[in-house]
mmCIF file of C-alpha atoms in Angstrom:
data_model
loop_
_atom_site.group_PDB
_atom_site.id
_atom_site.type_symbol
_atom_site.label_atom_id
_atom_site.label_comp_id
_atom_site.label_asym_id
_atom_site.label_seq_id
_atom_site.Cartn_x
_atom_site.Cartn_y
_atom_site.Cartn_z
ATOM 1 C CA UNK A 1 -8.227 -20.538 34.540
ATOM 2 C CA UNK A 2 -7.833 -17.112 33.038
ATOM 3 C CA UNK A 3 -9.506 -14.415 35.117
ATOM 4 C CA UNK A 4 -9.371 -10.782 36.161
ATOM 5 C CA UNK A 5 -10.377 -9.492 39.580
ATOM 6 C CA UNK A 6 -11.210 -5.905 40.411
ATOM 7 C CA UNK A 7 -11.683 -5.907 44.183
ATOM 8 C CA UNK A 8 -13.345 -2.500 44.409
ATOM 9 C CA UNK A 9 -16.867 -2.352 42.996
ATOM 10 C CA UNK A 10 -17.351 1.331 43.751
ATOM 11 C CA UNK A 11 -14.894 4.116 44.649
ATOM 12 C CA UNK A 12 -15.586 7.746 45.500
ATOM 13 C CA UNK A 13 -12.868 10.404 45.472
ATOM 14 C CA UNK A 14 -12.813 14.168 45.699
ATOM 15 C CA UNK A 15 -11.878 16.205 42.662
ATOM 16 C CA UNK A 16 -8.137 16.842 42.703
ATOM 17 C CA UNK A 17 -7.378 13.794 44.856
ATOM 18 C CA UNK A 18 -5.206 10.936 43.676
ATOM 19 C CA UNK A 19 -6.694 7.682 42.442
ATOM 20 C CA UNK A 20 -5.648 4.044 42.370
ATOM 21 C CA UNK A 21 -7.858 1.295 40.954
ATOM 22 C CA UNK A 22 -6.776 -2.245 41.685
ATOM 23 C CA UNK A 23 -6.591 -5.136 39.238
ATOM 24 C CA UNK A 24 -5.324 -8.684 39.730
ATOM 25 C CA UNK A 25 -5.133 -11.246 36.957
ATOM 26 C CA UNK A 26 -4.652 -14.975 36.587
ATOM 27 C CA UNK A 27 -3.070 -16.043 33.312
ATOM 28 C CA UNK A 28 -0.531 -18.745 32.592
ATOM 29 C CA UNK A 29 1.505 -17.035 29.896
ATOM 30 C CA UNK A 30 2.904 -13.543 29.527
ATOM 31 C CA UNK A 31 -0.171 -11.351 29.885
ATOM 32 C CA UNK A 32 -1.325 -8.622 27.590
ATOM 33 C CA UNK A 33 -3.017 -6.186 29.972
ATOM 34 C CA UNK A 34 -5.452 -3.371 29.330
ATOM 35 C CA UNK A 35 -7.493 -0.711 31.081
ATOM 36 C CA UNK A 36 -10.693 0.496 29.441
ATOM 37 C CA UNK A 37 -13.139 3.233 30.486
ATOM 38 C CA UNK A 38 -16.870 3.203 29.819
ATOM 39 C CA UNK A 39 -19.060 6.271 30.194
ATOM 40 C CA UNK A 40 -22.836 5.853 30.460
ATOM 41 C CA UNK A 41 -24.408 4.899 27.154
ATOM 42 C CA UNK A 42 -21.069 4.566 25.435
ATOM 43 C CA UNK A 43 -18.753 1.792 24.383
ATOM 44 C CA UNK A 44 -15.347 1.049 25.811
ATOM 45 C CA UNK A 45 -12.370 3.335 25.266
ATOM 46 C CA UNK A 46 -8.820 2.094 25.710
ATOM 47 C CA UNK A 47 -6.858 4.035 28.340
ATOM 48 C CA UNK A 48 -3.597 2.116 28.154
ATOM 49 C CA UNK A 49 -2.058 -1.284 27.499
ATOM 50 C CA UNK A 50 0.942 -3.364 28.539
ATOM 51 C CA UNK A 51 2.510 -5.966 26.278
ATOM 52 C CA UNK A 52 6.163 -6.015 27.361
ATOM 53 C CA UNK A 53 9.075 -3.787 28.336
ATOM 54 C CA UNK A 54 8.804 -0.958 30.826
ATOM 55 C CA UNK A 55 6.429 -2.010 33.583
ATOM 56 C CA UNK A 56 5.111 1.550 34.072
ATOM 57 C CA UNK A 57 2.919 2.505 31.134
ATOM 58 C CA UNK A 58 1.429 5.869 30.333
ATOM 59 C CA UNK A 59 -1.998 6.263 28.826
ATOM 60 C CA UNK A 60 -4.454 8.885 27.732
ATOM 61 C CA UNK A 61 -6.151 11.435 29.992
ATOM 62 C CA UNK A 62 -3.214 11.444 32.440
ATOM 63 C CA UNK A 63 -3.609 7.804 33.528
ATOM 64 C CA UNK A 64 -0.762 5.393 34.174
ATOM 65 C CA UNK A 65 -0.546 1.760 35.259
ATOM 66 C CA UNK A 66 2.167 -0.420 36.721
ATOM 67 C CA UNK A 67 2.601 -4.111 35.905
ATOM 68 C CA UNK A 68 3.884 -6.149 38.845
ATOM 69 C CA UNK A 69 4.439 -9.763 37.816
ATOM 70 C CA UNK A 70 5.248 -10.926 41.375
ATOM 71 C CA UNK A 71 1.857 -9.669 42.563
ATOM 72 C CA UNK A 72 -0.083 -10.476 39.373
ATOM 73 C CA UNK A 73 -1.329 -6.917 39.453
ATOM 74 C CA UNK A 74 -1.871 -4.079 37.010
ATOM 75 C CA UNK A 75 -3.163 -1.129 39.043
ATOM 76 C CA UNK A 76 -4.374 2.066 37.393
ATOM 77 C CA UNK A 77 -3.365 5.437 38.842
ATOM 78 C CA UNK A 78 -3.986 9.120 38.301
ATOM 79 C CA UNK A 79 -2.365 11.846 40.413
ATOM 80 C CA UNK A 80 -5.274 14.305 40.263
ATOM 81 C CA UNK A 81 -8.815 13.290 39.380
ATOM 82 C CA UNK A 82 -11.150 15.527 37.374
ATOM 83 C CA UNK A 83 -14.957 15.452 37.577
ATOM 84 C CA UNK A 84 -15.035 14.186 33.994
ATOM 85 C CA UNK A 85 -13.209 11.008 35.088
ATOM 86 C CA UNK A 86 -16.411 9.678 36.676
ATOM 87 C CA UNK A 87 -17.143 6.467 34.764
ATOM 88 C CA UNK A 88 -16.804 2.686 34.915
ATOM 89 C CA UNK A 89 -13.275 1.301 34.594
ATOM 90 C CA UNK A 90 -12.477 -2.185 33.370
ATOM 91 C CA UNK A 91 -9.231 -4.103 33.577
ATOM 92 C CA UNK A 92 -8.738 -6.829 30.973
ATOM 93 C CA UNK A 93 -6.245 -9.476 29.937
ATOM 94 C CA UNK A 94 -5.783 -10.468 26.317
ATOM 95 C CA UNK A 95 -5.851 -14.201 25.645
ATOM 96 C CA UNK A 96 -5.342 -16.298 22.556
ATOM 97 C CA UNK A 97 -5.544 -19.885 21.406
ATOM 98 C CA UNK A 98 -2.820 -19.050 18.883
ATOM 99 C CA UNK A 99 0.758 -18.110 19.485
ATOM 100 C CA UNK A 100 1.512 -14.419 19.477
ATOM 101 C CA UNK A 101 -0.925 -11.606 19.992
ATOM 102 C CA UNK A 102 -4.368 -12.000 21.457
ATOM 103 C CA UNK A 103 -7.835 -12.821 20.191
ATOM 104 C CA UNK A 104 -10.192 -12.169 23.083
ATOM 105 C CA UNK A 105 -10.306 -9.901 26.071
ATOM 106 C CA UNK A 106 -11.175 -11.252 29.516
ATOM 107 C CA UNK A 107 -12.619 -8.457 31.623
ATOM 108 C CA UNK A 108 -12.984 -7.852 35.303
ATOM 109 C CA UNK A 109 -16.344 -6.855 36.741
ATOM 110 C CA UNK A 110 -15.408 -3.194 36.718
ATOM 111 C CA UNK A 111 -14.971 -0.384 39.239
ATOM 112 C CA UNK A 112 -17.424 2.485 39.224
ATOM 113 C CA UNK A 113 -15.720 5.795 40.007
ATOM 114 C CA UNK A 114 -17.665 8.713 41.456
ATOM 115 C CA UNK A 115 -16.002 12.125 41.814
ATOM 116 C CA UNK A 116 -17.113 14.638 44.452
ATOM 117 C CA UNK A 117 -16.699 18.333 43.571
ATOM 118 C CA UNK B 1 -13.724 7.762 9.947
ATOM 119 C CA UNK B 2 -16.999 6.679 11.549
ATOM 120 C CA UNK B 3 -15.381 4.159 13.870
ATOM 121 C CA UNK B 4 -17.253 1.004 14.825
ATOM 122 C CA UNK B 5 -20.989 1.328 14.330
ATOM 123 C CA UNK B 6 -23.754 -0.923 15.633
ATOM 124 C CA UNK B 7 -27.452 -1.177 14.943
ATOM 125 C CA UNK B 8 -29.982 -0.962 16.332
ATOM 126 C CA UNK B 9 -29.240 1.075 19.445
ATOM 127 C CA UNK B 10 -32.005 -0.481 21.485
ATOM 128 C CA UNK B 11 -34.179 -3.540 20.978
ATOM 129 C CA UNK B 12 -37.028 -5.101 22.922
ATOM 130 C CA UNK B 13 -37.996 -8.729 22.319
ATOM 131 C CA UNK B 14 -40.038 -11.382 24.090
ATOM 132 C CA UNK B 15 -38.897 -14.790 25.250
ATOM 133 C CA UNK B 16 -38.553 -17.353 22.476
ATOM 134 C CA UNK B 17 -38.054 -14.802 19.728
ATOM 135 C CA UNK B 18 -34.967 -14.421 17.559
ATOM 136 C CA UNK B 19 -32.846 -11.302 17.172
ATOM 137 C CA UNK B 20 -30.163 -10.073 14.774
ATOM 138 C CA UNK B 21 -27.647 -7.389 15.726
ATOM 139 C CA UNK B 22 -25.371 -5.695 13.226
ATOM 140 C CA UNK B 23 -21.855 -4.289 13.328
ATOM 141 C CA UNK B 24 -19.738 -2.340 10.856
ATOM 142 C CA UNK B 25 -16.031 -2.352 11.706
ATOM 143 C CA UNK B 26 -13.681 0.576 11.702
ATOM 144 C CA UNK B 27 -12.244 1.364 8.280
ATOM 145 C CA UNK B 28 -9.284 -0.897 7.502
ATOM 146 C CA UNK B 29 -10.200 -3.537 10.089
ATOM 147 C CA UNK B 30 -10.903 -7.115 9.055
ATOM 148 C CA UNK B 31 -11.654 -8.806 12.394
ATOM 149 C CA UNK B 32 -14.847 -8.502 14.431
ATOM 150 C CA UNK B 33 -15.388 -9.721 17.978
ATOM 151 C CA UNK B 34 -18.660 -9.774 19.907
ATOM 152 C CA UNK B 35 -19.074 -9.351 23.658
ATOM 153 C CA UNK B 36 -22.056 -9.565 26.008
ATOM 154 C CA UNK B 37 -22.182 -7.171 28.960
ATOM 155 C CA UNK B 38 -24.859 -7.979 31.520
ATOM 156 C CA UNK B 39 -25.900 -5.250 33.917
ATOM 157 C CA UNK B 40 -23.232 -4.595 36.540
ATOM 158 C CA UNK B 41 -20.726 -6.962 34.954
ATOM 159 C CA UNK B 42 -17.760 -6.757 32.645
ATOM 160 C CA UNK B 43 -18.074 -7.749 28.995
ATOM 161 C CA UNK B 44 -17.823 -11.464 28.187
ATOM 162 C CA UNK B 45 -16.366 -12.713 24.909
ATOM 163 C CA UNK B 46 -18.893 -14.443 22.648
ATOM 164 C CA UNK B 47 -16.886 -15.105 19.473
ATOM 165 C CA UNK B 48 -14.551 -13.600 16.880
ATOM 166 C CA UNK B 49 -14.827 -13.560 13.089
ATOM 167 C CA UNK B 50 -11.995 -13.278 10.606
ATOM 168 C CA UNK B 51 -12.097 -13.977 6.860
ATOM 169 C CA UNK B 52 -15.770 -14.833 7.220
ATOM 170 C CA UNK B 53 -15.057 -17.652 9.656
ATOM 171 C CA UNK B 54 -15.539 -18.027 13.395
ATOM 172 C CA UNK B 55 -12.003 -18.172 14.767
ATOM 173 C CA UNK B 56 -12.602 -18.429 18.476
ATOM 174 C CA UNK B 57 -15.645 -18.876 20.666
ATOM 175 C CA UNK B 58 -16.371 -18.163 24.294
ATOM 176 C CA UNK B 59 -18.597 -20.120 26.657
ATOM 177 C CA UNK B 60 -21.919 -19.386 24.973
ATOM 178 C CA UNK B 61 -24.550 -21.868 23.743
ATOM 179 C CA UNK B 62 -25.250 -22.610 20.108
ATOM 180 C CA UNK B 63 -28.244 -20.280 20.267
ATOM 181 C CA UNK B 64 -25.652 -17.579 19.677
ATOM 182 C CA UNK B 65 -24.395 -17.572 16.116
ATOM 183 C CA UNK B 66 -22.775 -15.086 13.826
ATOM 184 C CA UNK B 67 -21.736 -14.225 10.360
ATOM 185 C CA UNK B 68 -19.158 -12.040 8.691
ATOM 186 C CA UNK B 69 -19.682 -10.617 5.230
ATOM 187 C CA UNK B 70 -17.066 -9.958 2.496
ATOM 188 C CA UNK B 71 -17.025 -6.267 3.461
ATOM 189 C CA UNK B 72 -16.042 -7.363 7.013
ATOM 190 C CA UNK B 73 -19.314 -6.288 8.598
ATOM 191 C CA UNK B 74 -20.849 -8.804 10.966
ATOM 192 C CA UNK B 75 -24.113 -10.005 12.444
ATOM 193 C CA UNK B 76 -24.853 -11.613 15.780
ATOM 194 C CA UNK B 77 -27.935 -13.831 15.897
ATOM 195 C CA UNK B 78 -29.558 -15.112 19.050
ATOM 196 C CA UNK B 79 -32.338 -17.716 18.823
ATOM 197 C CA UNK B 80 -34.903 -18.752 21.408
ATOM 198 C CA UNK B 81 -34.313 -15.681 23.547
ATOM 199 C CA UNK B 82 -34.220 -16.073 27.319
ATOM 200 C CA UNK B 83 -34.692 -13.401 29.959
ATOM 201 C CA UNK B 84 -31.012 -13.828 30.809
ATOM 202 C CA UNK B 85 -30.029 -12.698 27.319
ATOM 203 C CA UNK B 86 -30.932 -9.138 28.287
ATOM 204 C CA UNK B 87 -27.650 -7.236 28.069
ATOM 205 C CA UNK B 88 -25.569 -4.706 26.199
ATOM 206 C CA UNK B 89 -23.997 -6.374 23.166
ATOM 207 C CA UNK B 90 -20.702 -4.851 22.136
ATOM 208 C CA UNK B 91 -18.908 -5.268 18.858
ATOM 209 C CA UNK B 92 -15.163 -4.680 18.575
ATOM 210 C CA UNK B 93 -13.049 -4.512 15.461
ATOM 211 C CA UNK B 94 -9.315 -4.896 14.999
ATOM 212 C CA UNK B 95 -6.724 -5.387 12.299
ATOM 213 C CA UNK B 96 -6.218 -9.113 12.156
ATOM 214 C CA UNK B 97 -6.823 -12.063 14.429
ATOM 215 C CA UNK B 98 -4.160 -13.070 16.894
ATOM 216 C CA UNK B 99 -2.706 -9.607 16.567
ATOM 217 C CA UNK B 100 -1.294 -6.993 18.878
ATOM 218 C CA UNK B 101 -3.653 -4.375 17.549
ATOM 219 C CA UNK B 102 -6.159 -2.503 19.679
ATOM 220 C CA UNK B 103 -9.753 -3.695 19.625
ATOM 221 C CA UNK B 104 -11.999 -0.692 19.008
ATOM 222 C CA UNK B 105 -15.457 -0.955 20.519
ATOM 223 C CA UNK B 106 -18.763 0.286 19.191
ATOM 224 C CA UNK B 107 -21.433 1.914 21.395
ATOM 225 C CA UNK B 108 -23.344 -1.337 21.730
ATOM 226 C CA UNK B 109 -26.904 -2.567 21.256
ATOM 227 C CA UNK B 110 -29.067 -2.718 24.370
ATOM 228 C CA UNK B 111 -31.263 -5.843 24.175
ATOM 229 C CA UNK B 112 -34.158 -6.237 26.563
ATOM 230 C CA UNK B 113 -35.998 -9.575 26.680
ATOM 231 C CA UNK B 114 -39.447 -9.521 28.302
#
């Protein structure tokens, strides 16, 4: 079955510290992988995506993620966290009943990030 | 460009009632997907509309139905509301079904069922 697991429900870091949010997926075919961020009262904003090629992908707001097929993981990282990064982060895999591309996103339960000043 | 817009922002209904949520896609997008996000959970795919037809459906009962209009806007209808239908309903638009294009999300409609 297709699924996404985010093992950490809640993470707290100090401003300026590094960050890594974990994501593991289960998907039979080549995965299309995404990280989204959701601030309170707002919709989801795409941080970055992986379709193919270089396994280290760069995104917006200084985030990056690394695809590791052998570990079925797609962890999100940031070298120095800012107070404005406090939000909910969702990892997702794109799935499709058709060949090529994706139709739906399968999300993990999310990781809530708190940032201490 | 207004992006994806949804209405209303908030809605309160009672059990057994019916509700209609609306979504206008981002300019140039022809595909609309709907997701349900219960409190403390990630969004779950309800269904996707393209060319006014439902192209793919998630694991939701027939009480959940939708429609897409010629201008690509979409409605989500939920009949016989249950307490468990309380959630944030997100609409996402993209350029084409089965595509590699980003799905852009709206701010959502918060539905509370009493």
